[in-house]
mmCIF file of C-alpha atoms and ligand atoms in Angstrom:
data_model
loop_
_atom_site.group_PDB
_atom_site.id
_atom_site.type_symbol
_atom_site.label_atom_id
_atom_site.label_comp_id
_atom_site.label_asym_id
_atom_site.label_seq_id
_atom_site.Cartn_x
_atom_site.Cartn_y
_atom_site.Cartn_z
ATOM 1 C CA MET A 938 283.062 82.151 -16.910
ATOM 2 C CA PRO A 939 279.633 80.880 -15.751
ATOM 3 C CA LEU A 940 276.793 80.443 -18.214
ATOM 4 C CA LEU A 941 274.528 82.711 -16.206
ATOM 5 C CA THR A 942 275.412 85.191 -13.482
ATOM 6 C CA VAL A 943 272.635 86.758 -11.460
ATOM 7 C CA SER A 944 273.479 89.696 -9.195
ATOM 8 C CA ASN A 945 271.297 91.417 -6.653
ATOM 9 C CA LEU A 946 268.068 90.588 -8.480
ATOM 10 C CA GLN A 947 264.963 92.294 -7.118
ATOM 11 C CA LYS A 948 261.280 92.120 -7.921
ATOM 12 C CA ARG A 949 258.459 93.437 -5.826
ATOM 13 C CA PHE A 950 254.735 93.235 -6.438
ATOM 14 C CA ASN A 951 252.208 95.755 -5.269
ATOM 15 C CA LEU A 952 249.637 94.003 -3.092
ATOM 16 C CA GLU A 953 246.940 96.544 -3.874
ATOM 17 C CA ALA A 954 245.517 97.664 -7.173
ATOM 18 C CA GLY A 955 244.050 100.899 -8.505
ATOM 19 C CA PHE A 956 243.680 103.735 -6.012
ATOM 20 C CA PHE A 957 245.033 101.633 -3.150
ATOM 21 C CA ALA A 958 248.230 100.916 -5.062
ATOM 22 C CA SER A 959 249.573 104.162 -3.663
ATOM 23 C CA LEU A 960 249.465 102.640 -0.173
ATOM 24 C CA GLY A 961 252.688 100.977 -1.183
ATOM 25 C CA ARG A 962 252.097 97.583 0.392
ATOM 26 C CA PHE A 963 254.608 95.458 -1.413
ATOM 27 C CA VAL A 964 255.668 91.878 -1.363
ATOM 28 C CA TYR A 965 259.371 91.581 -2.096
ATOM 29 C CA ALA A 966 259.092 88.372 -4.080
ATOM 30 C CA VAL A 967 262.769 88.366 -5.017
ATOM 31 C CA ASN A 968 264.941 90.412 -2.707
ATOM 32 C CA GLY A 969 268.590 90.826 -3.660
ATOM 33 C CA VAL A 970 269.235 87.346 -5.014
ATOM 34 C CA SER A 971 272.663 86.495 -6.466
ATOM 35 C CA PHE A 972 273.869 83.175 -7.855
ATOM 36 C CA SER A 973 275.520 81.737 -10.903
ATOM 37 C CA ILE A 974 275.045 78.637 -13.015
ATOM 38 C CA GLY A 975 278.043 77.052 -14.695
ATOM 39 C CA LYS A 976 278.038 75.484 -18.134
ATOM 40 C CA ASN A 977 276.466 72.027 -17.915
ATOM 41 C CA GLU A 978 275.794 72.551 -14.226
ATOM 42 C CA THR A 979 272.536 71.704 -12.463
ATOM 43 C CA TYR A 980 271.662 74.410 -9.958
ATOM 44 C CA GLY A 981 268.744 73.882 -7.613
ATOM 45 C CA LEU A 982 266.525 76.604 -6.194
ATOM 46 C CA VAL A 983 264.617 75.300 -3.204
ATOM 47 C CA GLY A 984 262.159 76.701 -0.690
ATOM 48 C CA GLU A 985 258.558 76.683 0.477
ATOM 49 C CA SER A 986 255.618 77.903 -1.522
ATOM 50 C CA GLY A 987 255.746 81.659 -2.078
ATOM 51 C CA CYS A 988 259.462 82.118 -1.438
ATOM 52 C CA GLY A 989 260.063 83.528 -4.923
ATOM 53 C CA LYS A 990 261.313 80.604 -7.023
ATOM 54 C CA THR A 991 258.951 81.065 -9.955
ATOM 55 C CA THR A 992 259.403 84.827 -9.894
ATOM 56 C CA THR A 993 263.178 84.333 -10.124
ATOM 57 C CA ALA A 994 262.715 81.956 -13.071
ATOM 58 C CA ARG A 995 260.397 84.382 -14.833
ATOM 59 C CA LEU A 996 262.865 87.220 -14.361
ATOM 60 C CA LEU A 997 265.548 85.085 -15.998
ATOM 61 C CA VAL A 998 263.495 84.659 -19.180
ATOM 62 C CA ARG A 999 262.158 88.220 -19.000
ATOM 63 C CA MET A 1000 258.548 87.244 -18.450
ATOM 64 C CA TYR A 1001 258.744 89.743 -15.608
ATOM 65 C CA GLU A 1002 260.901 92.845 -15.650
ATOM 66 C CA ALA A 1003 263.297 93.151 -12.737
ATOM 67 C CA ASP A 1004 263.228 96.233 -10.510
ATOM 68 C CA GLU A 1005 266.933 96.001 -9.888
ATOM 69 C CA GLY A 1006 269.893 93.763 -10.491
ATOM 70 C CA GLN A 1007 271.836 92.270 -13.316
ATOM 71 C CA ILE A 1008 271.726 89.047 -15.301
ATOM 72 C CA LEU A 1009 274.687 88.174 -17.498
ATOM 73 C CA PHE A 1010 274.559 85.324 -19.989
ATOM 74 C CA CYS A 1011 277.635 83.867 -21.628
ATOM 75 C CA ALA A 1012 276.721 81.378 -24.376
ATOM 76 C CA PRO A 1013 279.116 78.419 -24.357
ATOM 77 C CA SER A 1014 279.604 78.549 -28.119
ATOM 78 C CA ALA A 1015 279.887 82.304 -28.519
ATOM 79 C CA GLU A 1016 283.257 83.948 -28.879
ATOM 80 C CA SER A 1017 281.673 87.251 -28.001
ATOM 81 C CA ALA A 1018 281.451 88.742 -24.557
ATOM 82 C CA GLU A 1019 278.625 88.112 -22.154
ATOM 83 C CA ILE A 1020 275.139 89.447 -22.776
ATOM 84 C CA ASP A 1021 273.394 91.867 -20.452
ATOM 85 C CA VAL A 1022 270.035 90.066 -20.347
ATOM 86 C CA LEU A 1023 267.978 92.827 -18.753
ATOM 87 C CA ARG A 1024 268.850 95.181 -21.630
ATOM 88 C CA LEU A 1025 267.995 92.807 -24.475
ATOM 89 C CA LYS A 1026 265.348 93.859 -26.965
ATOM 90 C CA GLY A 1027 263.733 92.585 -30.150
ATOM 91 C CA LYS A 1028 265.692 90.016 -32.092
ATOM 92 C CA ALA A 1029 268.485 89.714 -29.522
ATOM 93 C CA LEU A 1030 265.898 88.920 -26.843
ATOM 94 C CA ARG A 1031 264.298 86.279 -29.066
ATOM 95 C CA GLN A 1032 267.710 84.722 -29.663
ATOM 96 C CA TYR A 1033 268.357 84.639 -25.922
ATOM 97 C CA ARG A 1034 264.989 83.017 -25.276
ATOM 98 C CA LYS A 1035 265.961 80.158 -27.581
ATOM 99 C CA LYS A 1036 269.013 79.521 -25.437
ATOM 100 C CA VAL A 1037 267.299 79.760 -22.059
ATOM 101 C CA LYS A 1038 264.050 77.814 -21.951
ATOM 102 C CA TYR A 1039 261.464 77.740 -19.200
ATOM 103 C CA VAL A 1040 259.393 74.639 -18.493
ATOM 104 C CA PHE A 1041 256.306 75.917 -16.713
ATOM 105 C CA GLN A 1042 255.288 74.884 -13.231
ATOM 106 C CA ASP A 1043 251.837 73.674 -14.217
ATOM 107 C CA PRO A 1044 251.727 71.481 -17.345
ATOM 108 C CA ALA A 1045 247.954 71.182 -17.209
ATOM 109 C CA ARG A 1046 247.570 74.903 -17.728
ATOM 110 C CA SER A 1047 250.597 75.614 -19.881
ATOM 111 C CA LEU A 1048 249.647 73.159 -22.641
ATOM 112 C CA ASN A 1049 246.830 74.482 -24.790
ATOM 113 C CA PRO A 1050 244.190 71.703 -24.833
ATOM 114 C CA ARG A 1051 243.023 72.610 -28.344
ATOM 115 C CA MET A 1052 246.430 72.299 -29.945
ATOM 116 C CA LYS A 1053 248.044 69.142 -31.262
ATOM 117 C CA VAL A 1054 251.318 68.140 -29.674
ATOM 118 C CA TYR A 1055 253.146 69.064 -32.888
ATOM 119 C CA ASP A 1056 251.828 72.618 -32.698
ATOM 120 C CA ILE A 1057 252.565 72.854 -28.998
ATOM 121 C CA LEU A 1058 256.163 71.814 -29.573
ATOM 122 C CA THR A 1059 256.797 74.030 -32.560
ATOM 123 C CA SER A 1060 254.575 77.096 -32.225
ATOM 124 C CA GLY A 1061 257.364 79.152 -30.659
ATOM 125 C CA ALA A 1062 259.997 77.826 -33.024
ATOM 126 C CA ARG A 1063 258.164 78.199 -36.330
ATOM 127 C CA TRP A 1064 258.287 81.938 -36.633
ATOM 128 C CA SER A 1065 261.804 82.310 -35.345
ATOM 129 C CA LEU A 1066 263.291 79.922 -37.937
ATOM 130 C CA ASP A 1067 263.947 80.559 -41.604
ATOM 131 C CA LYS A 1068 262.370 78.466 -44.363
ATOM 132 C CA GLY A 1069 265.280 76.033 -44.702
ATOM 133 C CA GLU A 1070 265.303 75.250 -40.988
ATOM 134 C CA ARG A 1071 261.511 74.912 -40.865
ATOM 135 C CA LYS A 1072 261.625 71.988 -43.316
ATOM 136 C CA TYR A 1073 263.265 69.837 -40.672
ATOM 137 C CA LEU A 1074 261.008 70.895 -37.854
ATOM 138 C CA LYS A 1075 258.711 67.870 -38.051
ATOM 139 C CA GLU A 1076 261.626 65.439 -37.925
ATOM 140 C CA GLU A 1077 263.169 67.404 -35.105
ATOM 141 C CA ALA A 1078 259.894 67.433 -33.143
ATOM 142 C CA ALA A 1079 259.470 63.687 -33.634
ATOM 143 C CA SER A 1080 262.999 62.956 -32.505
ATOM 144 C CA ILE A 1081 262.710 65.161 -29.408
ATOM 145 C CA LEU A 1082 259.421 63.498 -28.518
ATOM 146 C CA GLU A 1083 261.070 60.094 -28.806
ATOM 147 C CA GLU A 1084 263.971 61.288 -26.686
ATOM 148 C CA THR A 1085 261.507 62.209 -23.967
ATOM 149 C CA GLY A 1086 259.859 58.785 -24.061
ATOM 150 C CA LEU A 1087 256.838 59.382 -26.301
ATOM 151 C CA GLN A 1088 256.260 58.407 -29.913
ATOM 152 C CA LYS A 1089 256.206 60.080 -33.273
ATOM 153 C CA ALA A 1090 252.482 59.306 -33.656
ATOM 154 C CA ASP A 1091 251.837 61.338 -30.498
ATOM 155 C CA LEU A 1092 252.543 64.511 -32.494
ATOM 156 C CA GLU A 1093 248.994 64.302 -33.827
ATOM 157 C CA ARG A 1094 247.326 63.861 -30.430
ATOM 158 C CA ARG A 1095 246.118 66.479 -27.955
ATOM 159 C CA PRO A 1096 247.144 67.048 -24.303
ATOM 160 C CA VAL A 1097 243.932 65.562 -22.822
ATOM 161 C CA GLU A 1098 244.862 62.177 -24.251
ATOM 162 C CA PHE A 1099 247.945 62.008 -22.035
ATOM 163 C CA SER A 1100 248.596 61.335 -18.349
ATOM 164 C CA GLY A 1101 250.178 63.941 -16.060
ATOM 165 C CA GLY A 1102 253.622 62.395 -16.419
ATOM 166 C CA GLN A 1103 253.323 62.255 -20.208
ATOM 167 C CA ARG A 1104 252.213 65.867 -20.314
ATOM 168 C CA GLN A 1105 255.276 66.793 -18.341
ATOM 169 C CA ARG A 1106 257.339 64.962 -20.982
ATOM 170 C CA ILE A 1107 255.680 67.082 -23.664
ATOM 171 C CA SER A 1108 256.569 70.268 -21.745
ATOM 172 C CA ILE A 1109 260.164 69.114 -21.435
ATOM 173 C CA ALA A 1110 260.263 68.239 -25.156
ATOM 174 C CA ARG A 1111 258.993 71.718 -25.980
ATOM 175 C CA GLY A 1112 261.768 73.181 -23.834
ATOM 176 C CA LEU A 1113 264.424 71.105 -25.558
ATOM 177 C CA LEU A 1114 263.399 71.714 -29.169
ATOM 178 C CA MET A 1115 265.626 74.729 -29.732
ATOM 179 C CA LYS A 1116 268.622 72.990 -28.123
ATOM 180 C CA PRO A 1117 268.905 75.432 -25.241
ATOM 181 C CA ASP A 1118 272.014 75.947 -23.138
ATOM 182 C CA LEU A 1119 269.894 76.256 -20.011
ATOM 183 C CA LEU A 1120 266.605 74.560 -19.219
ATOM 184 C CA ILE A 1121 264.666 75.997 -16.293
ATOM 185 C CA CYS A 1122 262.518 73.248 -14.781
ATOM 186 C CA ASP A 1123 259.956 74.796 -12.445
ATOM 187 C CA GLU A 1124 258.611 72.110 -10.101
ATOM 188 C CA VAL A 1125 258.487 69.612 -12.953
ATOM 189 C CA VAL A 1126 258.010 66.667 -10.609
ATOM 190 C CA SER A 1127 256.087 68.198 -7.705
ATOM 191 C CA ALA A 1128 252.571 67.527 -8.963
ATOM 192 C CA LEU A 1129 253.276 63.903 -9.846
ATOM 193 C CA ASP A 1130 252.999 60.627 -7.936
ATOM 194 C CA VAL A 1131 256.238 59.450 -6.407
ATOM 195 C CA SER A 1132 256.767 56.638 -8.938
ATOM 196 C CA ILE A 1133 256.182 58.987 -11.868
ATOM 197 C CA GLN A 1134 258.467 61.565 -10.248
ATOM 198 C CA GLY A 1135 261.258 58.996 -10.431
ATOM 199 C CA GLN A 1136 260.615 58.416 -14.121
ATOM 200 C CA ILE A 1137 260.761 62.116 -14.954
ATOM 201 C CA LEU A 1138 263.934 62.548 -12.880
ATOM 202 C CA ASN A 1139 265.478 59.635 -14.781
ATOM 203 C CA LEU A 1140 264.498 61.292 -18.025
ATOM 204 C CA LEU A 1141 266.200 64.522 -16.952
ATOM 205 C CA GLN A 1142 269.298 62.536 -15.951
ATOM 206 C CA ASP A 1143 269.349 60.972 -19.429
ATOM 207 C CA ILE A 1144 269.015 64.349 -21.095
ATOM 208 C CA ARG A 1145 271.807 65.680 -18.949
ATOM 209 C CA SER A 1146 274.146 62.850 -19.851
ATOM 210 C CA LYS A 1147 273.430 63.076 -23.590
ATOM 211 C CA ARG A 1148 273.444 66.830 -24.101
ATOM 212 C CA GLU A 1149 275.556 69.815 -23.261
ATOM 213 C CA ILE A 1150 273.004 71.527 -21.096
ATOM 214 C CA ALA A 1151 272.679 73.292 -17.768
ATOM 215 C CA PHE A 1152 269.588 73.127 -15.559
ATOM 216 C CA LEU A 1153 267.944 75.434 -13.103
ATOM 217 C CA PHE A 1154 265.960 72.897 -11.122
ATOM 218 C CA ILE A 1155 263.251 74.482 -8.993
ATOM 219 C CA ALA A 1156 261.701 72.402 -6.234
ATOM 220 C CA HIS A 1157 260.231 72.696 -2.774
ATOM 221 C CA ASP A 1158 261.531 69.261 -1.789
ATOM 222 C CA LEU A 1159 265.122 69.626 -0.641
ATOM 223 C CA ARG A 1160 265.784 65.891 -0.717
ATOM 224 C CA VAL A 1161 264.754 65.568 -4.343
ATOM 225 C CA ALA A 1162 266.896 68.598 -5.196
ATOM 226 C CA CYS A 1163 269.911 67.179 -3.342
ATOM 227 C CA TYR A 1164 269.545 63.980 -5.335
ATOM 228 C CA PHE A 1165 269.400 65.749 -8.679
ATOM 229 C CA CYS A 1166 271.489 68.931 -8.393
ATOM 230 C CA ASP A 1167 275.167 69.835 -8.306
ATOM 231 C CA ARG A 1168 274.655 72.961 -6.234
ATOM 232 C CA ILE A 1169 271.674 74.325 -4.360
ATOM 233 C CA GLY A 1170 270.414 77.703 -3.236
ATOM 234 C CA VAL A 1171 267.867 77.689 -0.414
ATOM 235 C CA MET A 1172 265.375 80.538 -0.646
ATOM 236 C CA TYR A 1173 263.186 82.033 2.048
ATOM 237 C CA ARG A 1174 260.841 84.965 1.487
ATOM 238 C CA GLY A 1175 262.683 86.316 -1.486
ATOM 239 C CA GLU A 1176 266.188 85.844 -0.135
ATOM 240 C CA LEU A 1177 268.898 83.279 -0.554
ATOM 241 C CA MET A 1178 269.559 81.855 2.925
ATOM 242 C CA GLU A 1179 272.157 79.258 2.062
ATOM 243 C CA GLU A 1180 274.070 78.021 -0.939
ATOM 244 C CA ALA A 1181 276.296 74.967 -1.128
ATOM 245 C CA PRO A 1182 277.210 71.942 -3.228
ATOM 246 C CA ALA A 1183 274.283 69.524 -2.960
ATOM 247 C CA ALA A 1184 276.240 66.746 -1.247
ATOM 248 C CA GLU A 1185 277.602 69.149 1.332
ATOM 249 C CA LEU A 1186 274.221 70.700 2.014
ATOM 250 C CA TYR A 1187 272.800 67.242 2.568
ATOM 251 C CA LYS A 1188 275.559 66.408 5.047
ATOM 252 C CA THR A 1189 275.990 69.743 6.772
ATOM 253 C CA GLY A 1190 273.241 72.266 6.124
ATOM 254 C CA TYR A 1191 274.034 75.268 8.336
ATOM 255 C CA HIS A 1192 270.921 77.381 8.228
ATOM 256 C CA PRO A 1193 268.051 76.643 10.660
ATOM 257 C CA TYR A 1194 265.678 76.951 7.685
ATOM 258 C CA THR A 1195 267.623 74.327 5.744
ATOM 259 C CA GLU A 1196 267.375 72.124 8.829
ATOM 260 C CA LEU A 1197 263.641 72.682 8.893
ATOM 261 C CA LEU A 1198 263.295 71.791 5.220
ATOM 262 C CA PHE A 1199 265.154 68.544 5.780
ATOM 263 C CA SER A 1200 263.417 67.567 8.974
ATOM 264 C CA SER A 1201 259.790 68.161 8.130
ATOM 265 C CA VAL A 1202 257.410 67.846 5.269
ATOM 266 C CA VAL A 1203 257.077 71.529 4.574
ATOM 267 C CA GLY A 1204 256.427 72.938 1.158
ATOM 268 C CA ARG A 1205 253.338 72.155 -0.837
ATOM 269 C CA GLY A 1206 251.159 71.256 2.125
ATOM 270 C CA ALA A 1207 252.388 73.993 4.396
ATOM 271 C CA PRO A 1208 250.105 76.970 4.858
ATOM 272 C CA ARG A 1209 251.067 80.035 2.868
ATOM 273 C CA PRO A 1210 252.331 82.783 5.114
ATOM 274 C CA GLY A 1211 249.550 85.166 6.065
ATOM 275 C CA GLU A 1212 249.058 88.421 4.206
ATOM 276 C CA GLU A 1213 250.747 90.439 6.939
ATOM 277 C CA GLU A 1214 253.712 88.181 6.898
ATOM 278 C CA ARG A 1215 253.920 88.365 3.140
ATOM 279 C CA VAL A 1216 254.593 92.052 3.254
ATOM 280 C CA ASN A 1217 258.196 91.337 3.910
ATOM 281 C CA PRO A 1218 260.246 94.320 4.860
ATOM 282 C CA LYS A 1219 263.063 95.247 2.565
ATOM 283 C CA SER A 1220 266.244 93.850 4.040
ATOM 284 C CA GLY A 1221 267.489 95.859 6.955
ATOM 285 C CA ALA A 1222 265.018 95.013 9.710
ATOM 286 C CA GLY A 1223 266.525 91.833 11.066
ATOM 287 C CA CYS A 1224 266.507 88.282 9.807
ATOM 288 C CA THR A 1225 263.452 87.352 7.726
ATOM 289 C CA PHE A 1226 263.455 83.898 9.322
ATOM 290 C CA TYR A 1227 263.550 85.271 12.877
ATOM 291 C CA THR A 1228 259.893 84.626 13.727
ATOM 292 C CA ARG A 1229 260.205 80.942 12.923
ATOM 293 C CA CYS A 1230 263.753 80.337 14.055
ATOM 294 C CA PRO A 1231 264.277 78.127 17.121
ATOM 295 C CA TYR A 1232 267.624 79.803 17.793
ATOM 296 C CA GLY A 1233 266.608 83.437 17.259
ATOM 297 C CA GLU A 1234 268.290 85.945 19.545
ATOM 298 C CA LYS A 1235 268.288 89.702 20.000
ATOM 299 C CA ARG A 1236 270.703 90.580 17.195
ATOM 300 C CA CYS A 1237 268.708 88.411 14.751
ATOM 301 C CA ARG A 1238 265.685 90.600 15.380
ATOM 302 C CA GLU A 1239 267.632 93.819 14.986
ATOM 303 C CA THR A 1240 270.263 93.180 12.358
ATOM 304 C CA HIS A 1241 269.864 91.733 8.926
ATOM 305 C CA PRO A 1242 272.383 88.892 8.602
ATOM 306 C CA PRO A 1243 274.596 89.078 5.506
ATOM 307 C CA LEU A 1244 275.388 86.066 3.352
ATOM 308 C CA ILE A 1245 278.798 84.899 4.559
ATOM 309 C CA GLU A 1246 281.133 82.137 3.492
ATOM 310 C CA ALA A 1247 280.903 79.543 6.255
ATOM 311 C CA ALA A 1248 283.141 77.112 4.376
ATOM 312 C CA PRO A 1249 284.644 77.138 0.892
ATOM 313 C CA ASN A 1250 281.785 77.478 -1.644
ATOM 314 C CA HIS A 1251 279.288 77.335 1.204
ATOM 315 C CA LEU A 1252 277.353 80.531 1.888
ATOM 316 C CA VAL A 1253 274.947 81.046 4.745
ATOM 317 C CA ARG A 1254 272.833 83.962 5.948
ATOM 318 C CA CYS A 1255 272.925 83.347 9.692
ATOM 319 C CA PHE A 1256 274.823 84.703 12.692
ATOM 320 C CA ARG A 1257 274.875 81.340 14.361
ATOM 321 C CA GLN A 1258 277.867 79.229 13.434
ATOM 322 C CA LYS A 1259 277.892 75.495 13.931
HETATM 323 N N1 ATP B 2268 252.052 88.386 -10.559
HETATM 324 C C1 ATP B 2268 252.084 88.547 -9.234
HETATM 325 N N2 ATP B 2268 251.409 89.557 -8.615
HETATM 326 C C2 ATP B 2268 251.463 89.733 -7.287
HETATM 327 N N3 ATP B 2268 252.138 88.949 -6.443
HETATM 328 C C3 ATP B 2268 252.819 87.918 -6.972
HETATM 329 C C4 ATP B 2268 252.834 87.648 -8.393
HETATM 330 N N4 ATP B 2268 253.609 86.559 -8.636
HETATM 331 C C5 ATP B 2268 254.051 86.162 -7.423
HETATM 332 N N5 ATP B 2268 253.595 86.963 -6.432
HETATM 333 C C6 ATP B 2268 253.905 86.846 -4.994
HETATM 334 O O1 ATP B 2268 255.301 86.790 -4.878
HETATM 335 C C7 ATP B 2268 255.703 85.816 -3.917
HETATM 336 C C8 ATP B 2268 256.577 84.784 -4.587
HETATM 337 O O2 ATP B 2268 255.802 83.991 -5.481
HETATM 338 P P1 ATP B 2268 256.397 82.842 -6.402
HETATM 339 O O3 ATP B 2268 255.311 82.352 -7.278
HETATM 340 O O4 ATP B 2268 257.633 83.327 -7.050
HETATM 341 O O5 ATP B 2268 256.765 81.726 -5.332
HETATM 342 P P2 ATP B 2268 257.196 80.206 -5.535
HETATM 343 O O6 ATP B 2268 258.406 80.009 -4.686
HETATM 344 O O7 ATP B 2268 257.309 79.893 -6.979
HETATM 345 O O8 ATP B 2268 255.978 79.424 -4.886
HETATM 346 P P3 ATP B 2268 255.324 78.015 -5.300
HETATM 347 O O9 ATP B 2268 256.196 76.967 -4.652
HETATM 348 O O10 ATP B 2268 253.963 78.060 -4.707
HETATM 349 O O11 ATP B 2268 255.298 77.930 -6.788
HETATM 350 C C9 ATP B 2268 254.408 85.247 -3.342
HETATM 351 O O12 ATP B 2268 254.125 85.925 -2.163
HETATM 352 C C10 ATP B 2268 253.401 85.538 -4.416
HETATM 353 O O13 ATP B 2268 252.118 85.678 -3.868
HETATM 354 MG MG1 MG B 2269 256.417 78.543 -8.192
#
């Protein structure tokens, strides 16, 4: 059984506030997304800015509440049945959040500049542990920091004293402290220089080889994701357009959007879709990629393509077959 199974996940945001909220202009940030992550697997979620990657991640750790869908979590160690994540409350939710950790997209903003690294690493953990466990927290924090390439003495320093890459290491250390089963890495390398990106990717590789851990690796760069992940889901405007093992996607990506992601430098630098375009219709009114697709035809405009199995373990949301 997979570690995490996501089915038909949906989250929409109202584009207006107050009185105008009743106008019902929504952006469907996550629109019927389904995927699973196996134990010790690295699953990549890739797509341009605004396609819904962070929203998906936040739904997984219940920072946002889903409008619809189901998330099942099956801890590798537990004998018990799977957990219905969207129904968790109180202590059970806190327990789950120890097992599924989210490394934020923006380390500059997610690390409190006034706190020492020790407090940053342990502030979440301290109140969820009992007294006996707390005694070892300092040792644990020091050892995690060393594992991520910093030093014990760095526990006493503050985020401003570190470079961007080092700050990202601190974020990763914070994510690892509770020995999670799944670490969600939201664009952990995107804001860094290419050489530093390589170092952080190497660090994640090391962590992966030493620990029993699964990753949800979120990126807008499909090449980086193909290098690092076992399987990849390509997202466009809230929907999964293609899913395949990374090596296969790299060799034979089917979807025109996947092609586009490989062939051009889209992502960070690309303009965000305009407000009108953001108000994506709920599925039903044709393919969401139609307006940008070089192969679009009449049925693409009229019918919403379902996600079909183009090859074993290879799903694609496109009428056109290669
Ligand atoms: N709290 C929010 N309120 C309103 N709209 C939101 C909110 N969070 C996200 N959105 C909208 O939902 C869509 C998906 O955003 P999301 O941040 O999930 O994208 P992303 O793929 O993580 O993008 P990026 O690569 O820029 O991080 C965007 O159109 C965004 O503007
Ligand atoms: Mg994001």
